[in-house]
Amino acid sequence: MQIISDSKITEFKNFLESHDFFYVVGHKDPDGDAIYSCLGMRDILDAKNLSYQLLSAGPFKRPEIRDYAKHFSSEMLFLSEPERKKAGLIILDCSEMSRLGEIEGDLKNLGTYIIDHHKTADVTENCIIDPSSPATACLIQQLYEKLIGLLPSQTATFLFTGLSTDTGYFRFLNTDSAEVFRQAARLVESGANPRKIYDKITGGKPYSTRKLLGIMLDRVERRYNNKLAVTYETMDDTKQWGQEGRDSDALYSMLLSADGIEAVLFVRQDTELTCTCGFRSRDTIDVSAIAAQFGGGGHKNAAGLSIDGKIPEVIEKICAEFKKVL
């Protein structure tokens, strides 16, 4: 992981100083990194006595973020035209406006700064983008430490949780992660409790999620010399078992632990005409490149997208891309 340059720190500091109000937003269907990065940014703005609103299209289905839904809104505070000219937009954990989801209000034509760690981000100005960082929370930590100083216990807990969710509680890190652990150590020194955070992330799953997990495992089909595992979730499944506490991480983990499986494709029918897709892989398969073919994004070994269509046709379309690399 790289250290944010002094020039980028100054650039972001100048962005804060040039606006009076900030909308802070992460991607739709948020995970822990998106939400806790937003909360970390909130603490930076609070420390600088700046006004803001936290935005999210939701839904807050994951147990580790559900308690913080009340701090976010899907409806922008109204600002007069003179106020809008002094307002800034801070986008965290994604770089595409399309991934922000349904936010009521006009997010366009605002001074914008993007902080992200996804490989598929293609922004070059007014941004801090580091694909070598395992989580956006790591970038927020560096900003807090450079702009404010020592982290208070609550902020440290937020950022440790964001880091933990995006790294599978450090399971996905490689030999280039020494700086990540140095940052994590500082979070613990500031009051983050690794054991309590692990329990928050992994515990509290509704019984219904175990039933849904069983259904999806039962449907798994292996393709391309058994290297790709494919499964899906219908709208009826979601209605009966998947309304809260979704546990996709357990699905990916179990399938990738099976001998011979190098990648996983999961497709969920969200509406009659649209699907959400999730990809996971081992080291050799770059699923972000496959997701990018359909307007999605992510990391080399974890990516996702939203796409028009129904489950059977979506699976065949995406499998055709997997076939090229398996």
JSON list of N, CA, C and O in Angstrom, two decimals, residues 160-214:
[
{"chain": "A", "resi": 160, "resn": "PHE", "atom": "N", "xyz": [-11.12, 0.55, 11.51]},
{"chain": "A", "resi": 160, "resn": "PHE", "atom": "CA", "xyz": [-10.69, -0.85, 11.63]},
{"chain": "A", "resi": 160, "resn": "PHE", "atom": "C", "xyz": [-11.78, -1.78, 11.09]},
{"chain": "A", "resi": 160, "resn": "PHE", "atom": "O", "xyz": [-11.49, -2.79, 10.44]},
{"chain": "A", "resi": 161, "resn": "THR", "atom": "N", "xyz": [-13.04, -1.44, 11.34]},
{"chain": "A", "resi": 161, "resn": "THR", "atom": "CA", "xyz": [-14.14, -2.26, 10.84]},
{"chain": "A", "resi": 161, "resn": "THR", "atom": "C", "xyz": [-14.21, -2.20, 9.32]},
{"chain": "A", "resi": 161, "resn": "THR", "atom": "O", "xyz": [-14.40, -3.22, 8.66]},
{"chain": "A", "resi": 162, "resn": "GLY", "atom": "N", "xyz": [-14.06, -1.00, 8.75]},
{"chain": "A", "resi": 162, "resn": "GLY", "atom": "CA", "xyz": [-14.06, -0.88, 7.29]},
{"chain": "A", "resi": 162, "resn": "GLY", "atom": "C", "xyz": [-12.94, -1.67, 6.66]},
{"chain": "A", "resi": 162, "resn": "GLY", "atom": "O", "xyz": [-13.13, -2.37, 5.66]},
{"chain": "A", "resi": 163, "resn": "LEU", "atom": "N", "xyz": [-11.74, -1.58, 7.24]},
{"chain": "A", "resi": 163, "resn": "LEU", "atom": "CA", "xyz": [-10.59, -2.34, 6.77]},
{"chain": "A", "resi": 163, "resn": "LEU", "atom": "C", "xyz": [-10.85, -3.83, 6.87]},
{"chain": "A", "resi": 163, "resn": "LEU", "atom": "O", "xyz": [-10.57, -4.61, 5.93]},
{"chain": "A", "resi": 164, "resn": "SER", "atom": "N", "xyz": [-11.42, -4.27, 7.98]},
{"chain": "A", "resi": 164, "resn": "SER", "atom": "CA", "xyz": [-11.65, -5.70, 8.22]},
{"chain": "A", "resi": 164, "resn": "SER", "atom": "C", "xyz": [-12.65, -6.29, 7.24]},
{"chain": "A", "resi": 164, "resn": "SER", "atom": "O", "xyz": [-12.48, -7.41, 6.76]},
{"chain": "A", "resi": 165, "resn": "THR", "atom": "N", "xyz": [-13.71, -5.55, 6.94]},
{"chain": "A", "resi": 165, "resn": "THR", "atom": "CA", "xyz": [-14.74, -6.09, 6.05]},
{"chain": "A", "resi": 165, "resn": "THR", "atom": "C", "xyz": [-14.20, -6.27, 4.64]},
{"chain": "A", "resi": 165, "resn": "THR", "atom": "O", "xyz": [-14.53, -7.24, 3.95]},
{"chain": "A", "resi": 166, "resn": "ASP", "atom": "N", "xyz": [-13.36, -5.34, 4.17]},
{"chain": "A", "resi": 166, "resn": "ASP", "atom": "CA", "xyz": [-12.88, -5.42, 2.80]},
{"chain": "A", "resi": 166, "resn": "ASP", "atom": "C", "xyz": [-11.70, -6.38, 2.64]},
{"chain": "A", "resi": 166, "resn": "ASP", "atom": "O", "xyz": [-11.34, -6.72, 1.51]},
{"chain": "A", "resi": 167, "resn": "THR", "atom": "N", "xyz": [-11.09, -6.79, 3.73]},
{"chain": "A", "resi": 167, "resn": "THR", "atom": "CA", "xyz": [-9.96, -7.72, 3.64]},
{"chain": "A", "resi": 167, "resn": "THR", "atom": "C", "xyz": [-10.33, -9.11, 4.14]},
{"chain": "A", "resi": 167, "resn": "THR", "atom": "O", "xyz": [-9.45, -9.97, 4.28]},
{"chain": "A", "resi": 168, "resn": "GLY", "atom": "N", "xyz": [-11.63, -9.36, 4.38]},
{"chain": "A", "resi": 168, "resn": "GLY", "atom": "CA", "xyz": [-12.01, -10.65, 4.93]},
{"chain": "A", "resi": 168, "resn": "GLY", "atom": "C", "xyz": [-11.33, -10.90, 6.26]},
{"chain": "A", "resi": 168, "resn": "GLY", "atom": "O", "xyz": [-10.86, -11.99, 6.53]},
{"chain": "A", "resi": 169, "resn": "TYR", "atom": "N", "xyz": [-11.30, -9.86, 7.07]},
{"chain": "A", "resi": 169, "resn": "TYR", "atom": "CA", "xyz": [-10.56, -9.87, 8.33]},
{"chain": "A", "resi": 169, "resn": "TYR", "atom": "C", "xyz": [-9.11, -10.31, 8.10]},
{"chain": "A", "resi": 169, "resn": "TYR", "atom": "O", "xyz": [-8.60, -11.24, 8.73]},
{"chain": "A", "resi": 170, "resn": "PHE", "atom": "N", "xyz": [-8.49, -9.60, 7.14]},
{"chain": "A", "resi": 170, "resn": "PHE", "atom": "CA", "xyz": [-7.07, -9.72, 6.81]},
{"chain": "A", "resi": 170, "resn": "PHE", "atom": "C", "xyz": [-6.71, -11.00, 6.04]},
{"chain": "A", "resi": 170, "resn": "PHE", "atom": "O", "xyz": [-5.54, -11.21, 5.74]},
{"chain": "A", "resi": 171, "resn": "ARG", "atom": "N", "xyz": [-7.70, -11.80, 5.66]},
{"chain": "A", "resi": 171, "resn": "ARG", "atom": "CA", "xyz": [-7.41, -13.05, 4.95]},
{"chain": "A", "resi": 171, "resn": "ARG", "atom": "C", "xyz": [-6.95, -12.82, 3.52]},
{"chain": "A", "resi": 171, "resn": "ARG", "atom": "O", "xyz": [-6.29, -13.68, 2.92]},
{"chain": "A", "resi": 172, "resn": "PHE", "atom": "N", "xyz": [-7.32, -11.68, 2.92]},
{"chain": "A", "resi": 172, "resn": "PHE", "atom": "CA", "xyz": [-7.04, -11.46, 1.51]},
{"chain": "A", "resi": 172, "resn": "PHE", "atom": "C", "xyz": [-5.75, -10.69, 1.27]},
{"chain": "A", "resi": 172, "resn": "PHE", "atom": "O", "xyz": [-5.43, -10.36, 0.12]},
{"chain": "A", "resi": 173, "resn": "LEU", "atom": "N", "xyz": [-5.00, -10.39, 2.31]},
{"chain": "A", "resi": 173, "resn": "LEU", "atom": "CA", "xyz": [-3.79, -9.60, 2.16]},
{"chain": "A", "resi": 173, "resn": "LEU", "atom": "C", "xyz": [-2.61, -10.48, 1.74]},
{"chain": "A", "resi": 173, "resn": "LEU", "atom": "O", "xyz": [-2.53, -11.65, 2.09]},
{"chain": "A", "resi": 174, "resn": "ASN", "atom": "N", "xyz": [-1.67, -9.85, 1.03]},
{"chain": "A", "resi": 174, "resn": "ASN", "atom": "CA", "xyz": [-0.49, -10.55, 0.54]},
{"chain": "A", "resi": 174, "resn": "ASN", "atom": "C", "xyz": [0.78, -10.04, 1.23]},
{"chain": "A", "resi": 174, "resn": "ASN", "atom": "O", "xyz": [0.71, -9.31, 2.22]},
{"chain": "A", "resi": 175, "resn": "THR", "atom": "N", "xyz": [1.93, -10.39, 0.67]},
{"chain": "A", "resi": 175, "resn": "THR", "atom": "CA", "xyz": [3.20, -10.04, 1.31]},
{"chain": "A", "resi": 175, "resn": "THR", "atom": "C", "xyz": [3.54, -8.55, 1.21]},
{"chain": "A", "resi": 175, "resn": "THR", "atom": "O", "xyz": [4.50, -8.10, 1.83]},
{"chain": "A", "resi": 176, "resn": "ASP", "atom": "N", "xyz": [2.75, -7.79, 0.43]},
{"chain": "A", "resi": 176, "resn": "ASP", "atom": "CA", "xyz": [3.00, -6.36, 0.30]},
{"chain": "A", "resi": 176, "resn": "ASP", "atom": "C", "xyz": [2.16, -5.54, 1.29]},
{"chain": "A", "resi": 176, "resn": "ASP", "atom": "O", "xyz": [1.88, -4.36, 1.06]},
{"chain": "A", "resi": 177, "resn": "SER", "atom": "N", "xyz": [1.75, -6.16, 2.40]},
{"chain": "A", "resi": 177, "resn": "SER", "atom": "CA", "xyz": [0.77, -5.56, 3.30]},
{"chain": "A", "resi": 177, "resn": "SER", "atom": "C", "xyz": [1.34, -5.05, 4.62]},
{"chain": "A", "resi": 177, "resn": "SER", "atom": "O", "xyz": [0.59, -4.78, 5.55]},
{"chain": "A", "resi": 178, "resn": "ALA", "atom": "N", "xyz": [2.66, -4.91, 4.71]},
{"chain": "A", "resi": 178, "resn": "ALA", "atom": "CA", "xyz": [3.25, -4.49, 5.98]},
{"chain": "A", "resi": 178, "resn": "ALA", "atom": "C", "xyz": [2.70, -3.13, 6.43]},
{"chain": "A", "resi": 178, "resn": "ALA", "atom": "O", "xyz": [2.41, -2.93, 7.61]},
{"chain": "A", "resi": 179, "resn": "GLU", "atom": "N", "xyz": [2.54, -2.19, 5.49]},
{"chain": "A", "resi": 179, "resn": "GLU", "atom": "CA", "xyz": [2.04, -0.86, 5.85]},
{"chain": "A", "resi": 179, "resn": "GLU", "atom": "C", "xyz": [0.60, -0.94, 6.33]},
{"chain": "A", "resi": 179, "resn": "GLU", "atom": "O", "xyz": [0.19, -0.18, 7.22]},
{"chain": "A", "resi": 180, "resn": "VAL", "atom": "N", "xyz": [-0.18, -1.86, 5.76]},
{"chain": "A", "resi": 180, "resn": "VAL", "atom": "CA", "xyz": [-1.57, -2.04, 6.21]},
{"chain": "A", "resi": 180, "resn": "VAL", "atom": "C", "xyz": [-1.60, -2.45, 7.67]},
{"chain": "A", "resi": 180, "resn": "VAL", "atom": "O", "xyz": [-2.38, -1.91, 8.47]},
{"chain": "A", "resi": 181, "resn": "PHE", "atom": "N", "xyz": [-0.73, -3.37, 8.05]},
{"chain": "A", "resi": 181, "resn": "PHE", "atom": "CA", "xyz": [-0.70, -3.82, 9.44]},
{"chain": "A", "resi": 181, "resn": "PHE", "atom": "C", "xyz": [-0.15, -2.74, 10.37]},
{"chain": "A", "resi": 181, "resn": "PHE", "atom": "O", "xyz": [-0.57, -2.65, 11.53]},
{"chain": "A", "resi": 182, "resn": "ARG", "atom": "N", "xyz": [0.75, -1.91, 9.85]},
{"chain": "A", "resi": 182, "resn": "ARG", "atom": "CA", "xyz": [1.21, -0.79, 10.67]},
{"chain": "A", "resi": 182, "resn": "ARG", "atom": "C", "xyz": [0.07, 0.17, 10.96]},
{"chain": "A", "resi": 182, "resn": "ARG", "atom": "O", "xyz": [-0.09, 0.67, 12.09]},
{"chain": "A", "resi": 183, "resn": "GLN", "atom": "N", "xyz": [-0.74, 0.43, 9.93]},
{"chain": "A", "resi": 183, "resn": "GLN", "atom": "CA", "xyz": [-1.90, 1.29, 10.15]},
{"chain": "A", "resi": 183, "resn": "GLN", "atom": "C", "xyz": [-2.90, 0.65, 11.10]},
{"chain": "A", "resi": 183, "resn": "GLN", "atom": "O", "xyz": [-3.46, 1.30, 11.98]},
{"chain": "A", "resi": 184, "resn": "ALA", "atom": "N", "xyz": [-3.13, -0.65, 10.91]},
{"chain": "A", "resi": 184, "resn": "ALA", "atom": "CA", "xyz": [-4.07, -1.35, 11.79]},
{"chain": "A", "resi": 184, "resn": "ALA", "atom": "C", "xyz": [-3.59, -1.31, 13.23]},
{"chain": "A", "resi": 184, "resn": "ALA", "atom": "O", "xyz": [-4.41, -1.15, 14.16]},
{"chain": "A", "resi": 185, "resn": "ALA", "atom": "N", "xyz": [-2.29, -1.41, 13.44]},
{"chain": "A", "resi": 185, "resn": "ALA", "atom": "CA", "xyz": [-1.74, -1.36, 14.80]},
{"chain": "A", "resi": 185, "resn": "ALA", "atom": "C", "xyz": [-2.04, 0.00, 15.43]},
{"chain": "A", "resi": 185, "resn": "ALA", "atom": "O", "xyz": [-2.37, 0.07, 16.63]},
{"chain": "A", "resi": 186, "resn": "ARG", "atom": "N", "xyz": [-1.93, 1.06, 14.64]},
{"chain": "A", "resi": 186, "resn": "ARG", "atom": "CA", "xyz": [-2.23, 2.39, 15.18]},
{"chain": "A", "resi": 186, "resn": "ARG", "atom": "C", "xyz": [-3.71, 2.51, 15.55]},
{"chain": "A", "resi": 186, "resn": "ARG", "atom": "O", "xyz": [-4.06, 3.18, 16.54]},
{"chain": "A", "resi": 187, "resn": "LEU", "atom": "N", "xyz": [-4.57, 1.86, 14.79]},
{"chain": "A", "resi": 187, "resn": "LEU", "atom": "CA", "xyz": [-5.99, 1.88, 15.12]},
{"chain": "A", "resi": 187, "resn": "LEU", "atom": "C", "xyz": [-6.26, 1.16, 16.44]},
{"chain": "A", "resi": 187, "resn": "LEU", "atom": "O", "xyz": [-7.06, 1.62, 17.26]},
{"chain": "A", "resi": 188, "resn": "VAL", "atom": "N", "xyz": [-5.58, 0.04, 16.64]},
{"chain": "A", "resi": 188, "resn": "VAL", "atom": "CA", "xyz": [-5.73, -0.70, 17.90]},
{"chain": "A", "resi": 188, "resn": "VAL", "atom": "C", "xyz": [-5.20, 0.15, 19.06]},
{"chain": "A", "resi": 188, "resn": "VAL", "atom": "O", "xyz": [-5.81, 0.22, 20.14]},
{"chain": "A", "resi": 189, "resn": "GLU", "atom": "N", "xyz": [-4.07, 0.79, 18.84]},
{"chain": "A", "resi": 189, "resn": "GLU", "atom": "CA", "xyz": [-3.51, 1.67, 19.88]},
{"chain": "A", "resi": 189, "resn": "GLU", "atom": "C", "xyz": [-4.46, 2.80, 20.23]},
{"chain": "A", "resi": 189, "resn": "GLU", "atom": "O", "xyz": [-4.48, 3.28, 21.38]},
{"chain": "A", "resi": 190, "resn": "SER", "atom": "N", "xyz": [-5.29, 3.21, 19.27]},
{"chain": "A", "resi": 190, "resn": "SER", "atom": "CA", "xyz": [-6.25, 4.30, 19.51]},
{"chain": "A", "resi": 190, "resn": "SER", "atom": "C", "xyz": [-7.57, 3.81, 20.10]},
{"chain": "A", "resi": 190, "resn": "SER", "atom": "O", "xyz": [-8.46, 4.62, 20.37]},
{"chain": "A", "resi": 191, "resn": "GLY", "atom": "N", "xyz": [-7.71, 2.49, 20.25]},
{"chain": "A", "resi": 191, "resn": "GLY", "atom": "CA", "xyz": [-8.90, 1.99, 20.94]},
{"chain": "A", "resi": 191, "resn": "GLY", "atom": "C", "xyz": [-9.76, 1.00, 20.18]},
{"chain": "A", "resi": 191, "resn": "GLY", "atom": "O", "xyz": [-10.75, 0.50, 20.72]},
{"chain": "A", "resi": 192, "resn": "ALA", "atom": "N", "xyz": [-9.42, 0.69, 18.93]},
{"chain": "A", "resi": 192, "resn": "ALA", "atom": "CA", "xyz": [-10.19, -0.32, 18.19]},
{"chain": "A", "resi": 192, "resn": "ALA", "atom": "C", "xyz": [-9.97, -1.69, 18.83]},
{"chain": "A", "resi": 192, "resn": "ALA", "atom": "O", "xyz": [-8.84, -2.07, 19.12]},
{"chain": "A", "resi": 193, "resn": "ASN", "atom": "N", "xyz": [-11.05, -2.44, 19.04]},
{"chain": "A", "resi": 193, "resn": "ASN", "atom": "CA", "xyz": [-10.98, -3.74, 19.68]},
{"chain": "A", "resi": 193, "resn": "ASN", "atom": "C", "xyz": [-11.17, -4.85, 18.63]},
{"chain": "A", "resi": 193, "resn": "ASN", "atom": "O", "xyz": [-12.29, -5.09, 18.18]},
{"chain": "A", "resi": 194, "resn": "PRO", "atom": "N", "xyz": [-10.09, -5.51, 18.20]},
{"chain": "A", "resi": 194, "resn": "PRO", "atom": "CA", "xyz": [-10.20, -6.50, 17.12]},
{"chain": "A", "resi": 194, "resn": "PRO", "atom": "C", "xyz": [-11.20, -7.61, 17.41]},
{"chain": "A", "resi": 194, "resn": "PRO", "atom": "O", "xyz": [-11.93, -8.03, 16.50]},
{"chain": "A", "resi": 195, "resn": "ARG", "atom": "N", "xyz": [-11.26, -8.10, 18.64]},
{"chain": "A", "resi": 195, "resn": "ARG", "atom": "CA", "xyz": [-12.17, -9.21, 18.94]},
{"chain": "A", "resi": 195, "resn": "ARG", "atom": "C", "xyz": [-13.63, -8.77, 18.82]},
{"chain": "A", "resi": 195, "resn": "ARG", "atom": "O", "xyz": [-14.45, -9.47, 18.21]},
{"chain": "A", "resi": 196, "resn": "LYS", "atom": "N", "xyz": [-13.97, -7.61, 19.38]},
{"chain": "A", "resi": 196, "resn": "LYS", "atom": "CA", "xyz": [-15.34, -7.13, 19.31]},
{"chain": "A", "resi": 196, "resn": "LYS", "atom": "C", "xyz": [-15.74, -6.83, 17.86]},
{"chain": "A", "resi": 196, "resn": "LYS", "atom": "O", "xyz": [-16.88, -7.08, 17.45]},
{"chain": "A", "resi": 197, "resn": "ILE", "atom": "N", "xyz": [-14.80, -6.29, 17.10]},
{"chain": "A", "resi": 197, "resn": "ILE", "atom": "CA", "xyz": [-15.09, -5.98, 15.70]},
{"chain": "A", "resi": 197, "resn": "ILE", "atom": "C", "xyz": [-15.30, -7.25, 14.90]},
{"chain": "A", "resi": 197, "resn": "ILE", "atom": "O", "xyz": [-16.20, -7.33, 14.06]},
{"chain": "A", "resi": 198, "resn": "TYR", "atom": "N", "xyz": [-14.50, -8.29, 15.16]},
{"chain": "A", "resi": 198, "resn": "TYR", "atom": "CA", "xyz": [-14.70, -9.57, 14.48]},
{"chain": "A", "resi": 198, "resn": "TYR", "atom": "C", "xyz": [-16.09, -10.14, 14.80]},
{"chain": "A", "resi": 198, "resn": "TYR", "atom": "O", "xyz": [-16.79, -10.61, 13.90]},
{"chain": "A", "resi": 199, "resn": "ASP", "atom": "N", "xyz": [-16.49, -10.07, 16.05]},
{"chain": "A", "resi": 199, "resn": "ASP", "atom": "CA", "xyz": [-17.81, -10.58, 16.44]},
{"chain": "A", "resi": 199, "resn": "ASP", "atom": "C", "xyz": [-18.92, -9.78, 15.75]},
{"chain": "A", "resi": 199, "resn": "ASP", "atom": "O", "xyz": [-19.94, -10.35, 15.34]},
{"chain": "A", "resi": 200, "resn": "LYS", "atom": "N", "xyz": [-18.72, -8.47, 15.60]},
{"chain": "A", "resi": 200, "resn": "LYS", "atom": "CA", "xyz": [-19.73, -7.64, 14.96]},
{"chain": "A", "resi": 200, "resn": "LYS", "atom": "C", "xyz": [-19.87, -8.00, 13.48]},
{"chain": "A", "resi": 200, "resn": "LYS", "atom": "O", "xyz": [-20.97, -8.03, 12.94]},
{"chain": "A", "resi": 201, "resn": "ILE", "atom": "N", "xyz": [-18.73, -8.28, 12.85]},
{"chain": "A", "resi": 201, "resn": "ILE", "atom": "CA", "xyz": [-18.75, -8.60, 11.43]},
{"chain": "A", "resi": 201, "resn": "ILE", "atom": "C", "xyz": [-19.31, -9.99, 11.16]},
{"chain": "A", "resi": 201, "resn": "ILE", "atom": "O", "xyz": [-20.10, -10.19, 10.23]},
{"chain": "A", "resi": 202, "resn": "THR", "atom": "N", "xyz": [-18.93, -10.96, 11.97]},
{"chain": "A", "resi": 202, "resn": "THR", "atom": "CA", "xyz": [-19.26, -12.35, 11.67]},
{"chain": "A", "resi": 202, "resn": "THR", "atom": "C", "xyz": [-20.49, -12.87, 12.41]},
{"chain": "A", "resi": 202, "resn": "THR", "atom": "O", "xyz": [-21.06, -13.89, 12.01]},
{"chain": "A", "resi": 203, "resn": "GLY", "atom": "N", "xyz": [-20.92, -12.20, 13.46]},
{"chain": "A", "resi": 203, "resn": "GLY", "atom": "CA", "xyz": [-22.04, -12.69, 14.25]},
{"chain": "A", "resi": 203, "resn": "GLY", "atom": "C", "xyz": [-23.36, -12.02, 13.90]},
{"chain": "A", "resi": 203, "resn": "GLY", "atom": "O", "xyz": [-23.44, -11.18, 13.01]},
{"chain": "A", "resi": 204, "resn": "GLY", "atom": "N", "xyz": [-24.40, -12.43, 14.59]},
{"chain": "A", "resi": 204, "resn": "GLY", "atom": "CA", "xyz": [-25.70, -11.78, 14.45]},
{"chain": "A", "resi": 204, "resn": "GLY", "atom": "C", "xyz": [-26.42, -12.05, 13.15]},
{"chain": "A", "resi": 204, "resn": "GLY", "atom": "O", "xyz": [-27.33, -11.30, 12.78]},
{"chain": "A", "resi": 205, "resn": "LYS", "atom": "N", "xyz": [-26.05, -13.08, 12.44]},
{"chain": "A", "resi": 205, "resn": "LYS", "atom": "CA", "xyz": [-26.71, -13.38, 11.16]},
{"chain": "A", "resi": 205, "resn": "LYS", "atom": "C", "xyz": [-28.08, -14.01, 11.42]},
{"chain": "A", "resi": 205, "resn": "LYS", "atom": "O", "xyz": [-28.21, -14.95, 12.21]},
{"chain": "A", "resi": 206, "resn": "PRO", "atom": "N", "xyz": [-29.13, -13.52, 10.77]},
{"chain": "A", "resi": 206, "resn": "PRO", "atom": "CA", "xyz": [-30.46, -14.14, 10.92]},
{"chain": "A", "resi": 206, "resn": "PRO", "atom": "C", "xyz": [-30.45, -15.58, 10.45]},
{"chain": "A", "resi": 206, "resn": "PRO", "atom": "O", "xyz": [-29.70, -15.94, 9.53]},
{"chain": "A", "resi": 207, "resn": "TYR", "atom": "N", "xyz": [-31.29, -16.39, 11.05]},
{"chain": "A", "resi": 207, "resn": "TYR", "atom": "CA", "xyz": [-31.40, -17.80, 10.66]},
{"chain": "A", "resi": 207, "resn": "TYR", "atom": "C", "xyz": [-31.74, -17.94, 9.18]},
{"chain": "A", "resi": 207, "resn": "TYR", "atom": "O", "xyz": [-31.26, -18.86, 8.50]},
{"chain": "A", "resi": 208, "resn": "SER", "atom": "N", "xyz": [-32.52, -16.99, 8.66]},
{"chain": "A", "resi": 208, "resn": "SER", "atom": "CA", "xyz": [-32.93, -17.07, 7.26]},
{"chain": "A", "resi": 208, "resn": "SER", "atom": "C", "xyz": [-31.74, -17.06, 6.31]},
{"chain": "A", "resi": 208, "resn": "SER", "atom": "O", "xyz": [-31.79, -17.64, 5.22]},
{"chain": "A", "resi": 209, "resn": "THR", "atom": "N", "xyz": [-30.65, -16.40, 6.70]},
{"chain": "A", "resi": 209, "resn": "THR", "atom": "CA", "xyz": [-29.48, -16.37, 5.83]},
{"chain": "A", "resi": 209, "resn": "THR", "atom": "C", "xyz": [-28.84, -17.75, 5.69]},
{"chain": "A", "resi": 209, "resn": "THR", "atom": "O", "xyz": [-28.24, -18.05, 4.67]},
{"chain": "A", "resi": 210, "resn": "ARG", "atom": "N", "xyz": [-28.97, -18.58, 6.72]},
{"chain": "A", "resi": 210, "resn": "ARG", "atom": "CA", "xyz": [-28.44, -19.95, 6.61]},
{"chain": "A", "resi": 210, "resn": "ARG", "atom": "C", "xyz": [-29.27, -20.75, 5.60]},
{"chain": "A", "resi": 210, "resn": "ARG", "atom": "O", "xyz": [-28.73, -21.55, 4.84]},
{"chain": "A", "resi": 211, "resn": "LYS", "atom": "N", "xyz": [-30.59, -20.52, 5.61]},
{"chain": "A", "resi": 211, "resn": "LYS", "atom": "CA", "xyz": [-31.46, -21.21, 4.65]},
{"chain": "A", "resi": 211, "resn": "LYS", "atom": "C", "xyz": [-31.13, -20.76, 3.22]},
{"chain": "A", "resi": 211, "resn": "LYS", "atom": "O", "xyz": [-31.04, -21.59, 2.31]},
{"chain": "A", "resi": 212, "resn": "LEU", "atom": "N", "xyz": [-30.97, -19.45, 3.03]},
{"chain": "A", "resi": 212, "resn": "LEU", "atom": "CA", "xyz": [-30.66, -18.93, 1.71]},
{"chain": "A", "resi": 212, "resn": "LEU", "atom": "C", "xyz": [-29.30, -19.45, 1.23]},
{"chain": "A", "resi": 212, "resn": "LEU", "atom": "O", "xyz": [-29.15, -19.82, 0.06]},
{"chain": "A", "resi": 213, "resn": "LEU", "atom": "N", "xyz": [-28.35, -19.51, 2.12]},
{"chain": "A", "resi": 213, "resn": "LEU", "atom": "CA", "xyz": [-27.04, -20.03, 1.77]},
{"chain": "A", "resi": 213, "resn": "LEU", "atom": "C", "xyz": [-27.14, -21.48, 1.29]},
{"chain": "A", "resi": 213, "resn": "LEU", "atom": "O", "xyz": [-26.51, -21.87, 0.30]},
{"chain": "A", "resi": 214, "resn": "GLY", "atom": "N", "xyz": [-27.94, -22.27, 1.98]},
{"chain": "A", "resi": 214, "resn": "GLY", "atom": "CA", "xyz": [-28.14, -23.67, 1.57]},
{"chain": "A", "resi": 214, "resn": "GLY", "atom": "C", "xyz": [-28.76, -23.78, 0.19]},
{"chain": "A", "resi": 214, "resn": "GLY", "atom": "O", "xyz": [-28.35, -24.63, -0.62]}
]
